Amino acid sequence: MTLVIGLAMFTGCATHLDRLQPIRDQFYAGNVDNARVTLEKELKKRRGDRDVLQLDQAMLELAAGKPQEAERLLRAARDQFDHLEQKSLAEDAASLATDDTVRSYAGEDYEKILIRTMLSLSNLMADGTDASAYALQITDKQQQIADRMAEKELDDRLRMEAYKQVALGPYIRAMIAEESPLTLDDAVRARVQVASWAPDFPEAKHDLQRAQYEVPIPPGQGVLYVFALVGRGPVKQEDHAEATQAALLVADRIISAVSPRGLPPTLAPVPIPRVVRSPNSAEHVLVQVDDQTSGSTATIVDISQMAILQQQAR
């Protein structure tokens, strides 16, 4: 069974990425140890960026064969972002009256899903005891985000596409549940979710058929799952947008409330971060066993597409 997660290291704004470019160049060149040393120096210099830098650090630890350390860093980032998410909701009103710099950075919605994805995969590379729980968190977090976005006045079609459920969570849970004859019913339910949430995933129907009707893997045999992280993740680039009517109305109300004289709000373009897809040269991985082609991976999650759709929906 094979799949592809369309992601690489974690995303960030242009300035942040510029500072990290030497580290990422080392990583992509296969110099993981050098990248780890360079990132450690960056962590000491930029303590204010510690939360986001630790995400890249977790990926380096995973690539260095230290999944438990990667899991520890990712878990700390998850908890910190969850805390800042609640804090930033309280800061939204203040940011309307000033600017977005007063808001805590709690991560983009797709990054919150990505963190839980990497937690599950990191745990799988260690003892695997918590991988299923982390996989369930992928589904739970996406549902929380979708429920929150449903309360906003957004285009329903875009919102439902951008915040649809992520099939990777139940895929991992089904894989783990199939290990024991006592949890085969759980595996079937998870396979049903995968087929429903990712109908274009080519292995979904075959996996469901096998889980429902075929004999489980006998003792002494197994199934090889290949998780391929291909391509580079999305990045944020500065763009400019015209002020919306809603923003001008808010500005006019604020000026009227605090100024004895009415002043027309400025119509200058506003700099905004825009998510863009990184150019990628790889889309899938070919799997060979004893020099014989066994299959190729297929995309089950495209993080770049998710990120772009979520920005469009907002």
PDB file of C-alpha atoms in Angstrom:
ATOM      1  CA  MET A   1       0.000   0.000   0.000  1.00  0.00           C
ATOM      2  CA  THR A   2       1.451   3.347  -0.972  1.00  0.00           C
ATOM      3  CA  LEU A   3       0.531   6.985  -0.733  1.00  0.00           C
ATOM      4  CA  VAL A   4       2.022  10.419  -1.089  1.00  0.00           C
ATOM      5  CA  ILE A   5       1.763  13.417   1.177  1.00  0.00           C
ATOM      6  CA  GLY A   6       2.495  16.490  -0.877  1.00  0.00           C
ATOM      7  CA  LEU A   7       4.699  18.381   1.575  1.00  0.00           C
ATOM      8  CA  ALA A   8       8.257  18.896   2.664  1.00  0.00           C
ATOM      9  CA  MET A   9       9.475  21.107   5.502  1.00  0.00           C
ATOM     10  CA  PHE A  10       7.164  23.589   7.177  1.00  0.00           C
ATOM     11  CA  THR A  11       5.980  26.792   5.547  1.00  0.00           C
ATOM     12  CA  GLY A  12       6.591  30.408   6.431  1.00  0.00           C
ATOM     13  CA  CYS A  13       6.642  34.006   5.233  1.00  0.00           C
ATOM     14  CA  ALA A  14       9.256  35.293   2.791  1.00  0.00           C
ATOM     15  CA  THR A  15      11.483  36.935   5.429  1.00  0.00           C
ATOM     16  CA  HIS A  16      11.461  33.819   7.593  1.00  0.00           C
ATOM     17  CA  LEU A  17      12.217  31.641   4.583  1.00  0.00           C
ATOM     18  CA  ASP A  18      15.075  33.896   3.502  1.00  0.00           C
ATOM     19  CA  ARG A  19      16.752  33.386   6.871  1.00  0.00           C
ATOM     20  CA  LEU A  20      16.195  29.635   6.689  1.00  0.00           C
ATOM     21  CA  GLN A  21      17.286  29.212   3.074  1.00  0.00           C
ATOM     22  CA  PRO A  22      20.867  28.106   3.921  1.00  0.00           C
ATOM     23  CA  ILE A  23      19.450  25.477   6.292  1.00  0.00           C
ATOM     24  CA  ARG A  24      17.000  24.210   3.720  1.00  0.00           C
ATOM     25  CA  ASP A  25      19.625  24.148   1.004  1.00  0.00           C
ATOM     26  CA  GLN A  26      21.732  21.916   3.257  1.00  0.00           C
ATOM     27  CA  PHE A  27      18.714  19.709   3.970  1.00  0.00           C
ATOM     28  CA  TYR A  28      17.779  19.293   0.298  1.00  0.00           C
ATOM     29  CA  ALA A  29      21.422  18.511  -0.516  1.00  0.00           C
ATOM     30  CA  GLY A  30      21.351  15.688   2.030  1.00  0.00           C
ATOM     31  CA  ASN A  31      23.606  17.450   4.570  1.00  0.00           C
ATOM     32  CA  VAL A  32      21.261  16.861   7.493  1.00  0.00           C
ATOM     33  CA  ASP A  33      23.930  17.109  10.207  1.00  0.00           C
ATOM     34  CA  ASN A  34      25.141  20.489   8.912  1.00  0.00           C
ATOM     35  CA  ALA A  35      21.550  21.709   8.697  1.00  0.00           C
ATOM     36  CA  ARG A  36      20.957  20.703  12.316  1.00  0.00           C
ATOM     37  CA  VAL A  37      24.025  22.645  13.485  1.00  0.00           C
ATOM     38  CA  THR A  38      23.039  25.746  11.507  1.00  0.00           C
ATOM     39  CA  LEU A  39      19.487  25.615  12.845  1.00  0.00           C
ATOM     40  CA  GLU A  40      20.737  25.339  16.429  1.00  0.00           C
ATOM     41  CA  LYS A  41      22.624  28.607  15.904  1.00  0.00           C
ATOM     42  CA  GLU A  42      19.484  30.214  14.477  1.00  0.00           C
ATOM     43  CA  LEU A  43      17.471  29.084  17.506  1.00  0.00           C
ATOM     44  CA  LYS A  44      19.925  30.811  19.843  1.00  0.00           C
ATOM     45  CA  LYS A  45      19.841  34.053  17.833  1.00  0.00           C
ATOM     46  CA  ARG A  46      16.076  34.260  17.269  1.00  0.00           C
ATOM     47  CA  ARG A  47      14.331  33.166  20.419  1.00  0.00           C
ATOM     48  CA  GLY A  48      11.187  34.997  19.344  1.00  0.00           C
ATOM     49  CA  ASP A  49      10.867  32.617  16.389  1.00  0.00           C
ATOM     50  CA  ARG A  50      11.433  29.529  18.495  1.00  0.00           C
ATOM     51  CA  ASP A  51       7.992  28.005  17.917  1.00  0.00           C
ATOM     52  CA  VAL A  52       8.231  28.000  14.125  1.00  0.00           C
ATOM     53  CA  LEU A  53      11.941  27.144  14.072  1.00  0.00           C
ATOM     54  CA  GLN A  54      11.267  24.055  16.169  1.00  0.00           C
ATOM     55  CA  LEU A  55       8.979  22.758  13.429  1.00  0.00           C
ATOM     56  CA  ASP A  56      11.898  22.715  11.012  1.00  0.00           C
ATOM     57  CA  GLN A  57      14.061  21.272  13.769  1.00  0.00           C
ATOM     58  CA  ALA A  58      11.590  18.406  14.156  1.00  0.00           C
ATOM     59  CA  MET A  59      11.851  17.595  10.443  1.00  0.00           C
ATOM     60  CA  LEU A  60      15.639  17.565  10.683  1.00  0.00           C
ATOM     61  CA  GLU A  61      15.541  15.244  13.692  1.00  0.00           C
ATOM     62  CA  LEU A  62      13.204  12.908  11.827  1.00  0.00           C
ATOM     63  CA  ALA A  63      15.512  12.898   8.810  1.00  0.00           C
ATOM     64  CA  ALA A  64      18.459  12.193  11.138  1.00  0.00           C
ATOM     65  CA  GLY A  65      16.764   9.016  12.382  1.00  0.00           C
ATOM     66  CA  LYS A  66      15.559  10.444  15.699  1.00  0.00           C
ATOM     67  CA  PRO A  67      11.765  10.095  15.525  1.00  0.00           C
ATOM     68  CA  GLN A  68      11.272  10.321  19.295  1.00  0.00           C
ATOM     69  CA  GLU A  69      13.014  13.703  19.417  1.00  0.00           C
ATOM     70  CA  ALA A  70      10.968  14.838  16.421  1.00  0.00           C
ATOM     71  CA  GLU A  71       7.796  13.739  18.206  1.00  0.00           C
ATOM     72  CA  ARG A  72       8.783  15.666  21.340  1.00  0.00           C
ATOM     73  CA  LEU A  73       9.343  18.871  19.367  1.00  0.00           C
ATOM     74  CA  LEU A  74       6.141  18.470  17.368  1.00  0.00           C
ATOM     75  CA  ARG A  75       4.097  17.779  20.490  1.00  0.00           C
ATOM     76  CA  ALA A  76       5.451  20.943  22.132  1.00  0.00           C
ATOM     77  CA  ALA A  77       4.627  22.950  18.989  1.00  0.00           C
ATOM     78  CA  ARG A  78       1.118  21.481  18.842  1.00  0.00           C
ATOM     79  CA  ASP A  79       0.407  22.414  22.459  1.00  0.00           C
ATOM     80  CA  GLN A  80       1.855  25.912  22.057  1.00  0.00           C
ATOM     81  CA  PHE A  81      -0.117  26.586  18.880  1.00  0.00           C
ATOM     82  CA  ASP A  82      -3.311  25.331  20.535  1.00  0.00           C
ATOM     83  CA  HIS A  83      -2.697  27.778  23.388  1.00  0.00           C
ATOM     84  CA  LEU A  84      -1.954  30.649  21.002  1.00  0.00           C
ATOM     85  CA  GLU A  85      -5.010  29.781  18.913  1.00  0.00           C
ATOM     86  CA  GLN A  86      -7.279  30.536  21.858  1.00  0.00           C
ATOM     87  CA  LYS A  87      -5.275  33.655  22.654  1.00  0.00           C
ATOM     88  CA  SER A  88      -5.421  34.934  19.077  1.00  0.00           C
ATOM     89  CA  LEU A  89      -9.217  34.617  18.985  1.00  0.00           C
ATOM     90  CA  ALA A  90      -9.370  37.112  21.845  1.00  0.00           C
ATOM     91  CA  GLU A  91      -6.968  39.401  19.981  1.00  0.00           C
ATOM     92  CA  ASP A  92      -8.991  39.553  16.754  1.00  0.00           C
ATOM     93  CA  ALA A  93     -10.996  42.573  17.869  1.00  0.00           C
ATOM     94  CA  ALA A  94      -7.838  44.441  18.870  1.00  0.00           C
ATOM     95  CA  SER A  95      -6.222  43.728  15.508  1.00  0.00           C
ATOM     96  CA  LEU A  96      -9.165  45.359  13.722  1.00  0.00           C
ATOM     97  CA  ALA A  97      -8.405  48.604  15.533  1.00  0.00           C
ATOM     98  CA  THR A  98      -4.636  48.459  14.936  1.00  0.00           C
ATOM     99  CA  ASP A  99      -3.043  45.802  12.708  1.00  0.00           C
ATOM    100  CA  ASP A 100      -2.288  42.092  12.601  1.00  0.00           C
ATOM    101  CA  THR A 101       1.039  42.504  14.416  1.00  0.00           C
ATOM    102  CA  VAL A 102      -0.811  42.484  17.749  1.00  0.00           C
ATOM    103  CA  ARG A 103      -2.002  38.925  17.115  1.00  0.00           C
ATOM    104  CA  SER A 104      -0.163  35.829  18.267  1.00  0.00           C
ATOM    105  CA  TYR A 105       0.895  33.501  15.463  1.00  0.00           C
ATOM    106  CA  ALA A 106      -0.955  30.271  16.138  1.00  0.00           C
ATOM    107  CA  GLY A 107      -0.118  28.661  12.806  1.00  0.00           C
ATOM    108  CA  GLU A 108      -2.186  28.418   9.653  1.00  0.00           C
ATOM    109  CA  ASP A 109      -5.034  25.925   9.644  1.00  0.00           C
ATOM    110  CA  TYR A 110      -3.213  23.567   7.270  1.00  0.00           C
ATOM    111  CA  GLU A 111      -0.110  23.744   9.475  1.00  0.00           C
ATOM    112  CA  LYS A 112      -2.138  22.518  12.455  1.00  0.00           C
ATOM    113  CA  ILE A 113      -3.175  19.489  10.413  1.00  0.00           C
ATOM    114  CA  LEU A 114       0.381  18.999   9.180  1.00  0.00           C
ATOM    115  CA  ILE A 115       1.765  18.980  12.728  1.00  0.00           C
ATOM    116  CA  ARG A 116      -0.599  16.190  13.754  1.00  0.00           C
ATOM    117  CA  THR A 117       0.211  14.274  10.577  1.00  0.00           C
ATOM    118  CA  MET A 118       3.920  14.386  11.318  1.00  0.00           C
ATOM    119  CA  LEU A 119       3.268  13.451  14.954  1.00  0.00           C
ATOM    120  CA  SER A 120       1.567  10.261  13.806  1.00  0.00           C
ATOM    121  CA  LEU A 121       4.294   9.416  11.297  1.00  0.00           C
ATOM    122  CA  SER A 122       7.074  10.176  13.798  1.00  0.00           C
ATOM    123  CA  ASN A 123       5.467   7.903  16.365  1.00  0.00           C
ATOM    124  CA  LEU A 124       5.090   5.161  13.741  1.00  0.00           C
ATOM    125  CA  MET A 125       8.841   5.342  13.171  1.00  0.00           C
ATOM    126  CA  ALA A 126       9.416   4.766  16.907  1.00  0.00           C
ATOM    127  CA  ASP A 127       7.220   2.370  18.906  1.00  0.00           C
ATOM    128  CA  GLY A 128       3.924   3.289  17.218  1.00  0.00           C
ATOM    129  CA  THR A 129       1.932   3.147  20.458  1.00  0.00           C
ATOM    130  CA  ASP A 130       0.386   6.615  20.014  1.00  0.00           C
ATOM    131  CA  ALA A 131       0.231   6.768  16.218  1.00  0.00           C
ATOM    132  CA  SER A 132      -3.474   5.910  16.060  1.00  0.00           C
ATOM    133  CA  ALA A 133      -4.322   8.555  18.671  1.00  0.00           C
ATOM    134  CA  TYR A 134      -2.377  11.184  16.746  1.00  0.00           C
ATOM    135  CA  ALA A 135      -4.136  10.101  13.543  1.00  0.00           C
ATOM    136  CA  LEU A 136      -7.483  10.607  15.258  1.00  0.00           C
ATOM    137  CA  GLN A 137      -6.344  14.108  16.218  1.00  0.00           C
ATOM    138  CA  ILE A 138      -5.953  14.911  12.501  1.00  0.00           C
ATOM    139  CA  THR A 139      -9.666  14.270  12.012  1.00  0.00           C
ATOM    140  CA  ASP A 140     -10.719  15.982  15.237  1.00  0.00           C
ATOM    141  CA  LYS A 141      -8.695  19.131  14.545  1.00  0.00           C
ATOM    142  CA  GLN A 142      -9.931  19.443  10.981  1.00  0.00           C
ATOM    143  CA  GLN A 143     -13.506  19.128  12.244  1.00  0.00           C
ATOM    144  CA  GLN A 144     -12.903  21.834  14.867  1.00  0.00           C
ATOM    145  CA  ILE A 145     -11.518  24.154  12.214  1.00  0.00           C
ATOM    146  CA  ALA A 146     -14.371  23.382   9.803  1.00  0.00           C
ATOM    147  CA  ASP A 147     -16.964  24.073  12.515  1.00  0.00           C
ATOM    148  CA  ARG A 148     -15.309  27.404  13.323  1.00  0.00           C
ATOM    149  CA  MET A 149     -15.188  28.440   9.668  1.00  0.00           C
ATOM    150  CA  ALA A 150     -18.849  27.457   9.191  1.00  0.00           C
ATOM    151  CA  GLU A 151     -19.803  30.265  11.571  1.00  0.00           C
ATOM    152  CA  LYS A 152     -18.222  32.861   9.275  1.00  0.00           C
ATOM    153  CA  GLU A 153     -19.762  34.444   6.201  1.00  0.00           C
ATOM    154  CA  LEU A 154     -17.755  32.605   3.564  1.00  0.00           C
ATOM    155  CA  ASP A 155     -18.528  31.180   0.161  1.00  0.00           C
ATOM    156  CA  ASP A 156     -20.050  27.799   1.032  1.00  0.00           C
ATOM    157  CA  ARG A 157     -18.566  25.970  -1.957  1.00  0.00           C
ATOM    158  CA  LEU A 158     -15.028  27.205  -1.317  1.00  0.00           C
ATOM    159  CA  ARG A 159     -15.304  26.646   2.426  1.00  0.00           C
ATOM    160  CA  MET A 160     -16.477  23.050   2.083  1.00  0.00           C
ATOM    161  CA  GLU A 161     -13.716  22.241  -0.414  1.00  0.00           C
ATOM    162  CA  ALA A 162     -10.971  23.958   1.605  1.00  0.00           C
ATOM    163  CA  TYR A 163     -11.971  22.429   4.934  1.00  0.00           C
ATOM    164  CA  LYS A 164     -13.084  18.964   3.872  1.00  0.00           C
ATOM    165  CA  GLN A 165     -11.907  16.071   5.986  1.00  0.00           C
ATOM    166  CA  VAL A 166      -8.381  14.714   5.563  1.00  0.00           C
ATOM    167  CA  ALA A 167      -8.295  11.028   4.600  1.00  0.00           C
ATOM    168  CA  LEU A 168      -4.808  10.401   5.951  1.00  0.00           C
ATOM    169  CA  GLY A 169      -6.049  10.164   9.550  1.00  0.00           C
ATOM    170  CA  PRO A 170      -8.366   7.179   9.002  1.00  0.00           C
ATOM    171  CA  TYR A 171      -5.849   5.678   6.551  1.00  0.00           C
ATOM    172  CA  ILE A 172      -3.271   5.407   9.315  1.00  0.00           C
ATOM    173  CA  ARG A 173      -5.861   4.167  11.819  1.00  0.00           C
ATOM    174  CA  ALA A 174      -7.019   1.455   9.400  1.00  0.00           C
ATOM    175  CA  MET A 175      -3.453   0.359   8.781  1.00  0.00           C
ATOM    176  CA  ILE A 176      -2.852  -0.062  12.511  1.00  0.00           C
ATOM    177  CA  ALA A 177      -6.240  -1.676  13.195  1.00  0.00           C
ATOM    178  CA  GLU A 178      -5.574  -4.386  10.598  1.00  0.00           C
ATOM    179  CA  GLU A 179      -2.679  -5.681  12.688  1.00  0.00           C
ATOM    180  CA  SER A 180      -5.040  -7.406  15.123  1.00  0.00           C
ATOM    181  CA  PRO A 181      -8.049  -9.661  14.413  1.00  0.00           C
ATOM    182  CA  LEU A 182      -9.771  -7.954  17.360  1.00  0.00           C
ATOM    183  CA  THR A 183      -9.890  -4.561  15.630  1.00  0.00           C
ATOM    184  CA  LEU A 184     -10.801  -5.514  12.060  1.00  0.00           C
ATOM    185  CA  ASP A 185     -14.203  -3.816  12.385  1.00  0.00           C
ATOM    186  CA  ASP A 186     -12.396  -0.585  13.268  1.00  0.00           C
ATOM    187  CA  ALA A 187     -10.268  -1.032  10.163  1.00  0.00           C
ATOM    188  CA  VAL A 188     -13.348  -1.385   7.958  1.00  0.00           C
ATOM    189  CA  ARG A 189     -14.940   1.761   9.401  1.00  0.00           C
ATOM    190  CA  ALA A 190     -11.738   3.706   8.817  1.00  0.00           C
ATOM    191  CA  ARG A 191     -11.476   2.385   5.244  1.00  0.00           C
ATOM    192  CA  VAL A 192     -15.039   3.573   4.601  1.00  0.00           C
ATOM    193  CA  GLN A 193     -14.008   7.058   5.731  1.00  0.00           C
ATOM    194  CA  VAL A 194     -10.980   7.045   3.434  1.00  0.00           C
ATOM    195  CA  ALA A 195     -13.109   6.043   0.436  1.00  0.00           C
ATOM    196  CA  SER A 196     -15.667   8.730   1.282  1.00  0.00           C
ATOM    197  CA  TRP A 197     -13.233  11.559   2.006  1.00  0.00           C
ATOM    198  CA  ALA A 198     -10.739  10.820  -0.794  1.00  0.00           C
ATOM    199  CA  PRO A 199     -12.774   9.288  -3.654  1.00  0.00           C
ATOM    200  CA  ASP A 200      -9.971  10.053  -6.130  1.00  0.00           C
ATOM    201  CA  PHE A 201      -7.395   8.098  -4.108  1.00  0.00           C
ATOM    202  CA  PRO A 202      -6.927   5.033  -6.358  1.00  0.00           C
ATOM    203  CA  GLU A 203      -6.268   2.524  -3.563  1.00  0.00           C
ATOM    204  CA  ALA A 204      -9.311   3.477  -1.460  1.00  0.00           C
ATOM    205  CA  LYS A 205     -11.861   1.055  -2.951  1.00  0.00           C
ATOM    206  CA  HIS A 206      -9.376  -1.803  -3.161  1.00  0.00           C
ATOM    207  CA  ASP A 207      -8.390  -1.302   0.486  1.00  0.00           C
ATOM    208  CA  LEU A 208     -12.037  -1.284   1.553  1.00  0.00           C
ATOM    209  CA  GLN A 209     -12.789  -4.441  -0.442  1.00  0.00           C
ATOM    210  CA  ARG A 210      -9.822  -6.200   1.131  1.00  0.00           C
ATOM    211  CA  ALA A 211     -10.763  -5.100   4.661  1.00  0.00           C
ATOM    212  CA  GLN A 212     -14.370  -6.230   4.236  1.00  0.00           C
ATOM    213  CA  TYR A 213     -14.040  -9.558   2.465  1.00  0.00           C
ATOM    214  CA  GLU A 214     -10.496 -10.887   2.355  1.00  0.00           C
ATOM    215  CA  VAL A 215      -8.687 -13.009   4.929  1.00  0.00           C
ATOM    216  CA  PRO A 216      -6.411 -10.977   7.234  1.00  0.00           C
ATOM    217  CA  ILE A 217      -2.665 -11.205   6.785  1.00  0.00           C
ATOM    218  CA  PRO A 218      -1.521 -14.555   8.266  1.00  0.00           C
ATOM    219  CA  PRO A 219       1.103 -14.717  11.044  1.00  0.00           C
ATOM    220  CA  GLY A 220       4.644 -14.382   9.799  1.00  0.00           C
ATOM    221  CA  GLN A 221       3.629 -12.188   6.863  1.00  0.00           C
ATOM    222  CA  GLY A 222       2.978  -8.474   6.585  1.00  0.00           C
ATOM    223  CA  VAL A 223       2.198  -5.475   4.417  1.00  0.00           C
ATOM    224  CA  LEU A 224       4.717  -2.780   3.521  1.00  0.00           C
ATOM    225  CA  TYR A 225       3.335   0.766   3.641  1.00  0.00           C
ATOM    226  CA  VAL A 226       5.390   3.442   1.898  1.00  0.00           C
ATOM    227  CA  PHE A 227       4.817   7.026   3.031  1.00  0.00           C
ATOM    228  CA  ALA A 228       6.514   9.389   0.588  1.00  0.00           C
ATOM    229  CA  LEU A 229       6.886  13.090   1.374  1.00  0.00           C
ATOM    230  CA  VAL A 230       7.481  14.552  -2.070  1.00  0.00           C
ATOM    231  CA  GLY A 231       8.013  18.119  -3.191  1.00  0.00           C
ATOM    232  CA  ARG A 232       8.356  21.281  -1.145  1.00  0.00           C
ATOM    233  CA  GLY A 233       5.649  22.838   0.957  1.00  0.00           C
ATOM    234  CA  PRO A 234       3.761  26.049   0.129  1.00  0.00           C
ATOM    235  CA  VAL A 235       5.296  29.436   0.931  1.00  0.00           C
ATOM    236  CA  LYS A 236       3.921  32.890   1.633  1.00  0.00           C
ATOM    237  CA  GLN A 237       4.851  35.792  -0.628  1.00  0.00           C
ATOM    238  CA  GLU A 238       3.958  39.439  -0.196  1.00  0.00           C
ATOM    239  CA  ASP A 239       1.155  40.665  -2.409  1.00  0.00           C
ATOM    240  CA  HIS A 240      -1.004  43.801  -2.438  1.00  0.00           C
ATOM    241  CA  ALA A 241      -4.784  43.986  -2.240  1.00  0.00           C
ATOM    242  CA  GLU A 242      -7.194  46.874  -2.491  1.00  0.00           C
ATOM    243  CA  ALA A 243      -9.072  47.743   0.682  1.00  0.00           C
ATOM    244  CA  THR A 244     -12.510  46.109   0.744  1.00  0.00           C
ATOM    245  CA  GLN A 245     -15.761  47.959   1.339  1.00  0.00           C
ATOM    246  CA  ALA A 246     -16.115  46.197   4.689  1.00  0.00           C
ATOM    247  CA  ALA A 247     -12.643  47.329   5.780  1.00  0.00           C
ATOM    248  CA  LEU A 248     -13.340  50.912   4.685  1.00  0.00           C
ATOM    249  CA  LEU A 249     -16.590  50.883   6.640  1.00  0.00           C
ATOM    250  CA  VAL A 250     -14.803  49.697   9.796  1.00  0.00           C
ATOM    251  CA  ALA A 251     -12.114  52.368   9.319  1.00  0.00           C
ATOM    252  CA  ASP A 252     -14.751  55.066   8.830  1.00  0.00           C
ATOM    253  CA  ARG A 253     -16.569  54.020  12.017  1.00  0.00           C
ATOM    254  CA  ILE A 254     -13.330  54.052  14.036  1.00  0.00           C
ATOM    255  CA  ILE A 255     -12.346  57.501  12.719  1.00  0.00           C
ATOM    256  CA  SER A 256     -15.820  58.859  13.449  1.00  0.00           C
ATOM    257  CA  ALA A 257     -15.642  57.534  17.008  1.00  0.00           C
ATOM    258  CA  VAL A 258     -12.208  58.918  17.906  1.00  0.00           C
ATOM    259  CA  SER A 259     -11.870  62.063  15.772  1.00  0.00           C
ATOM    260  CA  PRO A 260     -13.897  65.308  16.024  1.00  0.00           C
ATOM    261  CA  ARG A 261     -13.557  65.721  12.258  1.00  0.00           C
ATOM    262  CA  GLY A 262     -14.478  63.145   9.682  1.00  0.00           C
ATOM    263  CA  LEU A 263     -11.584  62.042   7.482  1.00  0.00           C
ATOM    264  CA  PRO A 264     -11.882  59.788   4.444  1.00  0.00           C
ATOM    265  CA  PRO A 265     -10.026  56.506   5.002  1.00  0.00           C
ATOM    266  CA  THR A 266      -7.022  55.852   2.779  1.00  0.00           C
ATOM    267  CA  LEU A 267      -7.447  53.740  -0.346  1.00  0.00           C
ATOM    268  CA  ALA A 268      -3.804  52.654  -0.514  1.00  0.00           C
ATOM    269  CA  PRO A 269      -3.246  48.988  -1.443  1.00  0.00           C
ATOM    270  CA  VAL A 270      -2.676  46.790   1.583  1.00  0.00           C
ATOM    271  CA  PRO A 271       0.315  44.396   1.688  1.00  0.00           C
ATOM    272  CA  ILE A 272      -0.878  40.863   2.441  1.00  0.00           C
ATOM    273  CA  PRO A 273       0.765  37.417   2.550  1.00  0.00           C
ATOM    274  CA  ARG A 274      -0.349  35.135  -0.263  1.00  0.00           C
ATOM    275  CA  VAL A 275       0.180  31.385  -0.247  1.00  0.00           C
ATOM    276  CA  VAL A 276       1.840  30.042  -3.383  1.00  0.00           C
ATOM    277  CA  ARG A 277       2.794  26.543  -4.462  1.00  0.00           C
ATOM    278  CA  SER A 278       6.519  25.794  -4.633  1.00  0.00           C
ATOM    279  CA  PRO A 279       7.800  24.396  -7.942  1.00  0.00           C
ATOM    280  CA  ASN A 280       8.203  20.643  -7.535  1.00  0.00           C
ATOM    281  CA  SER A 281       9.984  18.144  -9.732  1.00  0.00           C
ATOM    282  CA  ALA A 282       8.606  15.014  -8.016  1.00  0.00           C
ATOM    283  CA  GLU A 283       5.013  13.853  -7.842  1.00  0.00           C
ATOM    284  CA  HIS A 284       5.311  10.231  -6.789  1.00  0.00           C
ATOM    285  CA  VAL A 285       7.767   7.506  -5.847  1.00  0.00           C
ATOM    286  CA  LEU A 286       8.282   4.228  -7.684  1.00  0.00           C
ATOM    287  CA  VAL A 287       8.621   1.210  -5.398  1.00  0.00           C
ATOM    288  CA  GLN A 288      10.854  -1.698  -6.395  1.00  0.00           C
ATOM    289  CA  VAL A 289      11.437  -5.004  -4.611  1.00  0.00           C
ATOM    290  CA  ASP A 290      14.442  -7.080  -5.714  1.00  0.00           C
ATOM    291  CA  ASP A 291      14.799  -4.820  -8.776  1.00  0.00           C
ATOM    292  CA  GLN A 292      11.204  -5.573  -9.759  1.00  0.00           C
ATOM    293  CA  THR A 293       8.639  -2.761  -9.904  1.00  0.00           C
ATOM    294  CA  SER A 294       6.029  -3.320  -7.213  1.00  0.00           C
ATOM    295  CA  GLY A 295       3.999  -0.136  -7.619  1.00  0.00           C
ATOM    296  CA  SER A 296       4.051   3.624  -7.274  1.00  0.00           C
ATOM    297  CA  THR A 297       2.697   6.023  -4.713  1.00  0.00           C
ATOM    298  CA  ALA A 298      -0.511   8.021  -5.135  1.00  0.00           C
ATOM    299  CA  THR A 299      -1.439  11.329  -3.543  1.00  0.00           C
ATOM    300  CA  ILE A 300      -3.750  11.159  -0.553  1.00  0.00           C
ATOM    301  CA  VAL A 301      -3.021  14.653   0.839  1.00  0.00           C
ATOM    302  CA  ASP A 302      -1.797  17.689  -1.105  1.00  0.00           C
ATOM    303  CA  ILE A 303      -0.779  20.273   1.481  1.00  0.00           C
ATOM    304  CA  SER A 304      -0.117  23.025  -1.070  1.00  0.00           C
ATOM    305  CA  GLN A 305      -3.585  22.644  -2.558  1.00  0.00           C
ATOM    306  CA  MET A 306      -5.121  22.657   0.909  1.00  0.00           C
ATOM    307  CA  ALA A 307      -3.238  25.833   1.859  1.00  0.00           C
ATOM    308  CA  ILE A 308      -4.221  27.701  -1.309  1.00  0.00           C
ATOM    309  CA  LEU A 309      -7.892  26.707  -1.047  1.00  0.00           C
ATOM    310  CA  GLN A 310      -8.060  27.742   2.596  1.00  0.00           C
ATOM    311  CA  GLN A 311      -6.689  31.186   1.803  1.00  0.00           C
ATOM    312  CA  GLN A 312      -9.140  31.580  -1.080  1.00  0.00           C
ATOM    313  CA  ALA A 313     -12.031  30.560   1.178  1.00  0.00           C
ATOM    314  CA  ARG A 314     -11.135  33.185   3.768  1.00  0.00           C
TER     315      ARG A 314
END
